[in-house]
Coordinates of C-alpha atoms in Angstrom, one line a residue:
Chain A
M1198 CA -6.7 -18.1 13.9
S1199 CA -4.8 -17.1 17.2
G1200 CA -1.7 -16.1 15.6
I1201 CA -3.5 -14.2 12.2
L1202 CA -2.5 -10.7 13.7
N1203 CA 1.2 -11.7 14.0
S1204 CA 1.2 -12.2 10.1
S1205 CA 1.5 -9.4 7.6
I1206 CA -1.5 -10.4 5.9
G1207 CA -3.6 -10.7 9.1
R1208 CA -2.1 -6.9 10.3
K1209 CA -3.2 -5.9 6.8
F1210 CA -6.9 -7.3 7.2
A1211 CA -7.1 -5.7 10.4
M1212 CA -6.0 -2.5 8.9
A1213 CA -8.5 -2.9 6.1
L1214 CA -11.3 -3.8 8.5
S1215 CA -10.6 -0.5 10.7
A1216 CA -10.6 1.2 7.4
L1217 CA -13.8 0.2 5.9
F1218 CA -15.4 0.8 9.4
L1219 CA -14.1 4.5 9.8
M1220 CA -15.4 5.1 6.2
V1221 CA -18.8 4.0 7.0
F1222 CA -18.5 6.4 9.9
L1223 CA -17.2 8.7 7.9
L1224 CA -20.4 9.0 5.6
Q1225 CA -22.7 8.7 8.4
H1226 CA -20.8 12.0 9.8
F1227 CA -21.3 13.9 6.6
S1228 CA -24.9 12.7 6.3
I1229 CA -25.7 14.3 9.8
N1230 CA -23.2 17.4 9.3
I1231 CA -25.2 18.4 5.9
L1232 CA -28.1 18.9 7.4
S1233 CA -26.9 21.9 9.2
V1234 CA -27.1 23.3 5.8
F1235 CA -29.9 22.4 4.5
S1236 CA -32.1 21.8 7.0
P1237 CA -30.7 23.5 11.1
D1238 CA -33.9 22.0 13.1
I1239 CA -33.4 18.4 11.8
F1240 CA -29.3 18.8 12.3
N1241 CA -30.0 20.0 16.1
D1242 CA -32.1 17.0 16.4
V1243 CA -30.1 14.5 15.1
S1244 CA -27.1 15.7 16.7
H1245 CA -28.9 15.6 20.4
F1246 CA -29.9 12.1 19.4
M1247 CA -26.5 11.2 18.5
G1248 CA -25.0 12.8 21.7
T1249 CA -27.2 11.3 24.2
F1250 CA -28.5 8.2 22.9
W1251 CA -27.0 5.4 25.2
V1252 CA -26.4 2.8 22.6
I1253 CA -24.5 5.3 20.7
Q1254 CA -22.8 7.1 23.6
Y1255 CA -21.6 4.1 25.6
L1256 CA -21.4 1.1 22.9
L1257 CA -20.5 2.5 19.6
Q1258 CA -18.6 5.6 20.5
P1259 CA -15.9 3.4 22.1
V1260 CA -15.9 0.9 19.7
L1261 CA -15.3 4.0 17.5
I1262 CA -12.6 5.3 19.5
L1263 CA -10.9 1.9 19.5
G1264 CA -11.3 1.9 15.6
V1265 CA -9.6 5.1 15.0
V1266 CA -7.0 4.4 17.6
F1267 CA -6.1 1.0 16.3
H1268 CA -5.9 2.3 12.6
F1269 CA -3.3 5.1 13.7
V1270 CA -1.2 2.6 16.0
M1271 CA -1.5 0.0 13.2
G1272 CA -0.6 2.5 10.4
F1273 CA 2.6 3.3 12.6
V1274 CA 3.3 -0.1 13.3
L1275 CA 3.3 -1.4 9.6
E1276 CA 5.4 2.2 8.8
I1277 CA 8.2 0.8 11.0
K1278 CA 7.8 -3.0 9.8
N1279 CA 7.9 -1.7 6.3
N1280 CA 11.1 0.7 6.8
K1281 CA 13.1 -2.4 8.4
A1282 CA 12.5 -4.3 5.3
R1283 CA 14.4 -1.7 3.3
Q1284 CA 17.3 -0.1 5.3
I1285 CA 19.5 1.2 2.5
S1286 CA 17.3 3.2 0.0
Y1287 CA 18.1 3.6 -3.9
A1288 CA 20.3 6.4 -4.7
K1289 CA 17.4 7.0 -7.5
N1290 CA 14.0 5.6 -7.6
N1291 CA 11.5 6.7 -10.0
G1292 CA 8.6 5.6 -7.8
G1293 CA 6.0 7.6 -9.8
A1294 CA 6.5 5.6 -12.9
N1295 CA 4.5 2.8 -11.2
S1296 CA 2.5 3.8 -8.1
S1297 CA 0.4 6.8 -7.1
W1298 CA 1.8 9.6 -5.1
M1299 CA -1.2 8.9 -2.5
S1300 CA -0.1 5.2 -2.4
R1301 CA 3.3 6.0 -1.5
N1302 CA 2.4 8.7 1.2
M1303 CA 0.0 7.1 3.1
I1304 CA 1.6 7.7 6.5
W1305 CA 1.9 11.7 5.7
S1306 CA -1.5 12.1 4.6
G1307 CA -2.8 10.1 7.4
L1308 CA -0.4 12.1 9.8
A1309 CA -1.7 15.3 8.5
I1310 CA -5.6 13.5 9.4
L1311 CA -4.3 12.5 12.7
G1312 CA -3.2 16.6 13.5
F1313 CA -6.5 17.5 12.1
M1314 CA -8.6 14.9 14.7
G1315 CA -6.5 16.7 17.4
L1316 CA -8.0 20.1 16.5
H1317 CA -11.5 18.7 15.4
F1318 CA -11.4 17.0 19.2
Y1319 CA -10.3 20.0 20.6
D1320 CA -13.0 22.2 18.9
F1321 CA -16.0 20.0 19.2
W1322 CA -15.7 16.8 21.1
F1323 CA -13.7 17.6 24.3
P1324 CA -16.3 20.6 24.8
E1325 CA -19.4 18.3 24.4
I1326 CA -17.8 15.7 26.9
S1327 CA -17.2 18.4 29.1
I1328 CA -20.5 20.0 29.0
K1329 CA -22.3 16.6 29.5
F1330 CA -20.2 14.4 32.0
I1331 CA -18.4 17.0 33.6
D1332 CA -21.0 19.6 34.0
G1333 CA -23.8 17.1 34.2
D1334 CA -25.6 18.9 31.3
M1335 CA -27.5 16.6 29.2
S1336 CA -30.0 18.9 27.9
G1337 CA -28.3 19.7 24.8
L1338 CA -29.6 23.3 25.1
I1339 CA -28.1 26.8 24.7
D1340 CA -29.4 27.7 28.4
P1341 CA -29.9 24.6 30.4
N1342 CA -32.4 26.7 32.2
N1343 CA -34.3 27.8 29.4
A1344 CA -36.2 24.9 27.6
E1345 CA -36.8 27.6 24.8
S1346 CA -33.9 28.5 24.1
G1347 CA -33.0 25.7 21.8
Y1348 CA -30.4 22.9 21.0
R1349 CA -26.6 24.2 21.0
Y1350 CA -25.3 22.2 18.6
L1351 CA -25.7 24.7 15.1
E1352 CA -24.7 27.4 17.1
H1353 CA -21.6 25.6 18.6
L1354 CA -20.9 24.8 14.9
Q1355 CA -21.2 28.0 13.2
H1356 CA -19.2 29.7 16.0
K1357 CA -16.2 27.4 15.3
F1358 CA -16.5 28.5 11.4
V1359 CA -16.3 32.1 12.2
D1360 CA -12.7 31.8 12.2
G1361 CA -10.8 32.0 9.0
W1362 CA -7.7 30.6 10.0
R1363 CA -9.6 27.3 11.4
V1364 CA -11.9 27.0 8.0
V1365 CA -8.2 27.0 6.1
L1366 CA -6.8 24.2 8.4
Y1367 CA -10.2 22.4 7.9
V1368 CA -10.1 22.7 4.2
I1369 CA -6.4 21.8 3.9
S1370 CA -7.2 18.9 6.3
F1371 CA -9.9 17.6 4.2
V1372 CA -7.6 17.8 0.9
F1373 CA -5.4 15.3 2.9
L1374 CA -8.2 13.1 3.8
A1375 CA -9.2 13.0 0.2
L1376 CA -5.6 11.8 -0.6
H1377 CA -5.6 9.2 2.0
L1378 CA -9.1 7.8 0.7
L1379 CA -8.2 8.0 -3.0
H1380 CA -5.9 5.2 -1.8
G1381 CA -6.9 3.8 1.1
F1382 CA -10.8 2.8 -0.4
N1383 CA -9.6 0.6 -2.8
S1384 CA -6.3 -0.8 -0.9
A1385 CA -8.9 -1.8 2.1
F1386 CA -11.0 -4.1 -0.6
Q1387 CA -8.2 -5.5 -2.1
S1388 CA -6.7 -6.3 1.7
V1389 CA -9.5 -8.1 2.3
G1390 CA -9.3 -9.8 -0.8
A1391 CA -11.9 -8.2 -3.0
N1392 CA -10.3 -8.3 -6.3
N1393 CA -13.0 -9.6 -9.2
K1394 CA -14.8 -8.5 -12.0
Y1395 CA -16.7 -5.6 -9.7
T1396 CA -13.2 -4.0 -8.8
K1397 CA -13.4 -1.8 -11.9
G1398 CA -16.7 -0.5 -10.7
L1399 CA -15.6 -0.4 -7.0
I1400 CA -12.6 1.8 -8.1
G1401 CA -14.7 4.2 -9.8
F1402 CA -17.2 4.5 -7.1
G1403 CA -14.1 4.8 -4.5
K1404 CA -12.8 7.8 -6.4
V1405 CA -16.2 9.5 -6.3
Y1406 CA -16.6 8.5 -2.4
A1407 CA -13.0 9.8 -1.7
I1408 CA -13.4 13.2 -3.6
G1409 CA -17.2 13.7 -2.7
I1410 CA -16.9 13.3 0.7
P1411 CA -14.1 15.6 1.4
L1412 CA -15.8 18.2 -0.9
G1413 CA -19.0 17.9 0.7
F1414 CA -17.2 18.6 4.5
I1415 CA -15.3 21.5 2.7
F1416 CA -18.6 23.0 1.7
I1417 CA -20.0 22.5 4.9
A1418 CA -16.8 24.7 6.5
L1419 CA -17.2 27.3 3.6
F1420 CA -20.9 27.7 3.8
H1421 CA -20.9 28.3 7.6
F1422 CA -18.1 30.8 7.4
F1423 CA -19.6 32.9 4.5
N1424 CA -23.1 32.9 6.1
H1425 CA -22.4 33.7 9.7
Chain B
M790 CA 25.6 6.9 -28.1
N791 CA 27.7 8.2 -25.1
L792 CA 26.7 7.6 -21.9
T793 CA 27.4 8.1 -18.1
L794 CA 27.1 5.0 -15.8
K795 CA 26.5 5.3 -12.4
I796 CA 27.0 2.1 -10.7
W797 CA 26.9 0.9 -7.5
R798 CA 30.1 -1.1 -6.5
Q799 CA 30.2 -3.0 -3.2
K800 CA 33.4 -5.5 -2.8
G801 CA 31.5 -7.8 -0.9
A802 CA 28.3 -8.1 2.0
N803 CA 30.4 -6.2 4.6
D804 CA 31.7 -3.6 2.5
K805 CA 29.8 -0.4 2.5
G806 CA 29.5 0.4 -1.0
K807 CA 29.4 3.3 -3.2
I808 CA 28.0 5.0 -6.7
V809 CA 30.8 5.1 -9.1
D810 CA 30.5 6.9 -12.3
Y811 CA 31.6 5.2 -15.9
P812 CA 31.7 6.8 -19.1
I813 CA 31.1 4.7 -22.0
T814 CA 31.3 5.5 -25.5
E815 CA 30.4 4.5 -28.8
V816 CA 27.4 2.1 -27.6
S817 CA 25.2 0.9 -30.2
P818 CA 21.5 1.2 -29.5
D819 CA 21.0 -2.3 -30.8
M820 CA 22.9 -3.5 -27.8
S821 CA 21.0 -5.1 -24.9
F822 CA 21.5 -3.9 -21.6
L823 CA 23.7 -6.5 -20.4
E824 CA 26.0 -6.3 -23.8
M825 CA 26.5 -2.7 -22.7
L826 CA 27.9 -4.0 -19.2
D827 CA 29.6 -6.8 -21.0
V828 CA 31.4 -4.0 -23.2
L829 CA 32.0 -1.8 -20.0
N830 CA 33.4 -5.2 -18.2
Q831 CA 35.8 -5.7 -21.0
E832 CA 37.3 -2.2 -21.1
L833 CA 37.6 -2.3 -17.3
I834 CA 39.6 -5.7 -17.3
E835 CA 42.0 -4.0 -20.4
K836 CA 42.5 -1.3 -17.6
G837 CA 43.3 -3.9 -15.0
E838 CA 40.4 -3.0 -12.8
E839 CA 37.6 -4.9 -11.0
P840 CA 34.5 -5.7 -13.6
V841 CA 31.0 -5.2 -12.3
A842 CA 29.7 -8.0 -11.1
F843 CA 26.0 -8.9 -12.0
D844 CA 23.8 -12.1 -12.1
H845 CA 23.0 -13.2 -15.7
D846 CA 22.2 -16.6 -17.5
C847 CA 19.6 -16.8 -19.9
R848 CA 19.5 -13.4 -21.5
E849 CA 16.1 -14.1 -22.7
G850 CA 13.6 -13.2 -19.9
I851 CA 13.3 -16.5 -18.5
C852 CA 15.6 -17.0 -16.0
G853 CA 14.8 -13.8 -13.8
S854 CA 18.7 -13.5 -12.7
C855 CA 19.7 -10.4 -14.3
S856 CA 18.0 -8.1 -11.8
M857 CA 18.9 -4.7 -11.4
F858 CA 17.4 -1.5 -11.0
V859 CA 17.8 0.8 -13.7
N860 CA 17.4 4.5 -13.5
G861 CA 15.1 4.5 -10.8
Q862 CA 12.9 1.4 -12.0
A863 CA 13.3 -2.5 -11.7
H864 CA 14.5 -4.0 -15.0
G865 CA 14.8 -0.4 -16.5
P866 CA 12.4 1.9 -17.9
D867 CA 10.7 -0.5 -20.5
S868 CA 7.4 -2.5 -19.5
M869 CA 7.3 -6.4 -19.2
V870 CA 11.1 -6.9 -19.9
T871 CA 13.8 -8.2 -18.1
V872 CA 17.2 -6.1 -18.0
C873 CA 18.5 -8.7 -20.5
Q874 CA 15.6 -7.8 -22.9
L875 CA 16.0 -4.1 -22.2
H876 CA 17.8 -2.6 -25.2
M877 CA 20.1 0.6 -25.2
R878 CA 17.5 2.5 -27.7
S879 CA 15.1 2.9 -24.7
F880 CA 17.9 5.5 -23.6
K881 CA 19.3 8.7 -25.4
D882 CA 22.8 10.0 -26.2
G883 CA 24.2 11.8 -23.0
D884 CA 22.0 10.1 -20.6
T885 CA 23.1 9.4 -17.2
I886 CA 21.8 5.9 -16.0
F887 CA 22.1 5.0 -12.5
I888 CA 22.3 0.6 -11.9
E889 CA 21.8 -0.5 -8.5
P890 CA 21.2 -3.7 -6.9
W891 CA 17.7 -4.6 -5.6
R892 CA 17.3 -2.9 -2.1
A893 CA 15.8 -4.8 0.4
T894 CA 16.7 -6.4 3.8
A895 CA 15.9 -10.1 2.9
F896 CA 17.9 -9.4 -0.4
P897 CA 21.5 -8.7 1.2
V898 CA 24.1 -7.9 -1.5
I899 CA 26.6 -10.3 -2.0
K900 CA 28.6 -8.3 -4.7
D901 CA 28.1 -5.4 -6.7
L902 CA 24.9 -5.6 -8.3
I903 CA 24.3 -9.1 -7.2
V904 CA 21.9 -10.0 -4.4
D905 CA 21.1 -13.1 -2.2
R906 CA 17.5 -14.3 -3.3
S907 CA 17.6 -17.5 -1.6
A908 CA 15.0 -15.9 0.7
F909 CA 12.8 -16.9 -2.5
D910 CA 14.0 -20.5 -2.1
R911 CA 13.2 -21.0 1.4
I912 CA 9.6 -19.4 0.5
Q913 CA 9.0 -22.1 -2.0
Q914 CA 10.6 -24.8 0.1
A915 CA 8.1 -24.0 2.9
G916 CA 4.9 -25.0 0.7
G917 CA 5.5 -24.0 -3.0
F918 CA 4.8 -27.5 -4.2
I919 CA 2.5 -30.8 -4.2
S920 CA 3.1 -33.9 -3.2
V921 CA 3.0 -36.3 -5.5
N922 CA 3.5 -40.3 -5.9
T923 CA 6.2 -40.8 -8.1
S924 CA 5.9 -45.1 -7.8
G925 CA 4.4 -45.5 -11.1
N926 CA 0.9 -45.4 -10.5
T927 CA 0.6 -41.7 -10.7
Q928 CA -2.6 -40.2 -12.5
D929 CA -1.9 -38.1 -15.7
A930 CA -2.7 -34.7 -14.7
N931 CA -4.5 -34.0 -17.9
A932 CA -7.0 -37.2 -16.8
I933 CA -8.6 -34.5 -14.4
P934 CA -11.0 -31.8 -16.0
I935 CA -10.0 -28.1 -14.8
D936 CA -12.0 -25.3 -15.9
K937 CA -10.5 -23.6 -18.7
H938 CA -10.4 -19.8 -16.7
D939 CA -8.8 -21.7 -13.8
A940 CA -6.3 -23.4 -15.6
D941 CA -5.1 -19.9 -17.6
T942 CA -5.3 -17.8 -14.7
A943 CA -3.0 -20.6 -12.9
F944 CA -0.8 -20.5 -15.7
D945 CA -0.5 -17.2 -15.5
A946 CA 0.8 -17.3 -12.2
A947 CA 2.9 -19.8 -12.9
T948 CA 5.0 -17.6 -15.4
C949 CA 6.7 -15.6 -12.2
I950 CA 10.4 -16.0 -13.1
G951 CA 11.0 -15.2 -9.3
C952 CA 13.5 -12.3 -10.5
G953 CA 12.6 -10.0 -7.0
A954 CA 11.4 -7.2 -9.2
C955 CA 8.2 -7.0 -7.3
V956 CA 10.5 -6.7 -4.0
A957 CA 12.9 -4.2 -5.3
S958 CA 9.9 -1.9 -6.6
C959 CA 7.8 -1.8 -3.7
K960 CA 8.6 0.9 -1.5
N961 CA 8.0 -1.6 1.6
S962 CA 10.3 -4.6 0.0
S963 CA 7.0 -6.8 0.1
A964 CA 7.2 -10.1 -1.7
M965 CA 3.7 -10.6 -2.1
L966 CA 3.3 -10.5 -5.3
F967 CA 5.4 -13.0 -5.8
V968 CA 4.3 -15.1 -3.1
S969 CA 1.0 -14.9 -4.0
A970 CA 1.8 -16.4 -7.5
K971 CA 3.6 -19.4 -5.9
V972 CA 0.3 -19.8 -3.7
S973 CA -2.1 -19.0 -6.7
Q974 CA -0.7 -21.6 -9.4
F975 CA -1.5 -24.4 -7.0
A976 CA -4.7 -22.9 -5.1
L977 CA -6.5 -22.8 -8.8
L978 CA -6.0 -26.5 -9.4
P979 CA -7.4 -29.8 -8.1
Q980 CA -3.7 -31.2 -7.5
G981 CA -3.0 -28.0 -5.4
K982 CA -6.2 -27.6 -3.0
V983 CA -4.8 -30.8 -1.1
E984 CA -2.3 -29.1 0.7
A985 CA -3.7 -25.7 0.5
T986 CA -4.3 -24.8 3.9
D987 CA -0.9 -25.7 4.9
R988 CA 0.9 -24.3 1.8
V989 CA -0.5 -20.5 2.3
L990 CA 0.1 -20.5 6.2
N991 CA 3.9 -21.8 5.6
M992 CA 4.4 -19.9 2.8
V993 CA 3.6 -16.8 4.6
K994 CA 5.3 -17.3 7.6
Q995 CA 8.3 -17.9 5.9
M996 CA 7.7 -14.6 4.1
D997 CA 7.3 -13.3 7.3
D998 CA 10.3 -14.5 9.0
E999 CA 12.9 -13.6 6.1
G1000 CA 11.6 -9.7 6.6
F1001 CA 10.0 -8.8 4.0
G1002 CA 7.4 -5.7 4.3
N1003 CA 4.0 -5.5 4.5
C1004 CA 1.9 -5.0 1.0
T1005 CA 0.1 -1.7 1.0
N1006 CA -1.6 -2.3 -2.4
T1007 CA 0.8 0.6 -4.3
G1008 CA 0.5 -1.7 -7.1
A1009 CA 4.2 -1.2 -8.4
C1010 CA 4.9 -4.9 -8.2
E1011 CA 2.3 -5.4 -11.0
V1012 CA 3.5 -2.6 -13.1
E1013 CA 7.6 -3.8 -12.9
C1014 CA 6.7 -7.5 -13.3
P1015 CA 8.4 -8.5 -16.4
K1016 CA 5.9 -11.2 -16.6
G1017 CA 2.5 -9.2 -15.9
I1018 CA 1.8 -11.1 -12.6
S1019 CA -1.6 -9.6 -11.3
L1020 CA -2.4 -7.9 -8.2
E1021 CA -5.6 -10.5 -8.3
N1022 CA -3.0 -12.9 -7.0
I1023 CA -2.4 -11.0 -3.7
A1024 CA -6.2 -10.3 -3.3
R1025 CA -6.5 -14.7 -3.6
M1026 CA -3.7 -15.1 -1.2
N1027 CA -5.5 -13.1 1.4
R1028 CA -8.6 -14.8 1.1
E1029 CA -6.6 -18.8 1.0
Y1030 CA -4.7 -17.0 4.2
L1031 CA -7.9 -16.2 6.0
S1032 CA -9.6 -18.9 5.2
A1033 CA -6.8 -21.0 6.2
S1034 CA -6.2 -19.4 9.3
L1035 CA -9.9 -20.0 10.4
K1036 CA -9.4 -23.8 9.7
G1037 CA -5.9 -24.3 10.7

């Protein structure tokens, strides 16, 4: 058991587990964000809960960050190892004849997502951390001295999506996310050894998830851009 | 048919190697790909040039020797065939055909299109067998009842000829399809279960030590495999390995 992460299968298993964890997180993130379209008050309440409940803030959030960092670092480790396994390329390689573009370019779609996360953290996570842990304002209010001012979360979200270029960047990033998930969803299940009579259905569900979730995020970004 | 062949020429393991153009004329569409190379080599010998070195043996899709990358695909553009089963009718008059050796750090080029695939032998030696008492008291294998589905699946896995097309096609030069077929053919049968834990641990360790890459589930290996070995074998090996790791 001790050497499992030193093996190719162990590394892939760990990679797949982190991917499955991140896909669950993504679904949860989307479920909350879509509330900003259909029920702004509930969106604000849930955002405040997520941002202040200690179990989420101090237990689940570090696990999430660890999962994200592990997924990216292991992605790079695997890429480097795989490049070493073929040091001379083919003069002609018809990769499209036997595999999807998405499966061959996970590192590039992953890098695009990593770049997006930098922007996303700059937009939302760092300001939140600053307000809560540097300014010490845990109220979640637009004006911390005025309880009637309401929660700031929706206003913050809407403010970010006023900028058209930011919306374009978000949309492009979600397209890369869809490409990454189109291979990653089913690949994760294969890596943990799940290839059986349910695989065909899982592949179908994977496609729905991989396209549906990013499309939903795109809808949210465009909705706030055009409505505010 | 008149063709232009772009063939990888490399004098030895330490030579840098390069692609060399060879025009070839009056190729019959009914020739096998290897017969076409035989004709080319005859012409080269008659001109006093070094013939192209390539592996071949049975020429009927069984031995897995004729391993070469033809026009960007392992064993060429046809499905479920080895290069010896590939015919020139799969190409068009005037085509340019790239012919290259398998590319993998674990499969170093010996000469021209011939690579050293002894890494596969070492993986097999690490655990791809069952220990059987051959003193004369051996139980007849057919005396042990085996589920039909398991027997068929094990047989399907055992049809792997170890040609290396999976490694050659995989963008990571992963040998997972080959190793998983060899693990599966035993793991599914009662005779193979006794040594199952050591087998999968040792074979995967040897695979990693040989320098093959990590599987990223692109599925290219399954598509290019001349024997149709399924990705299900890789999933099975993953399960076997994780279970063995917890035990061992």
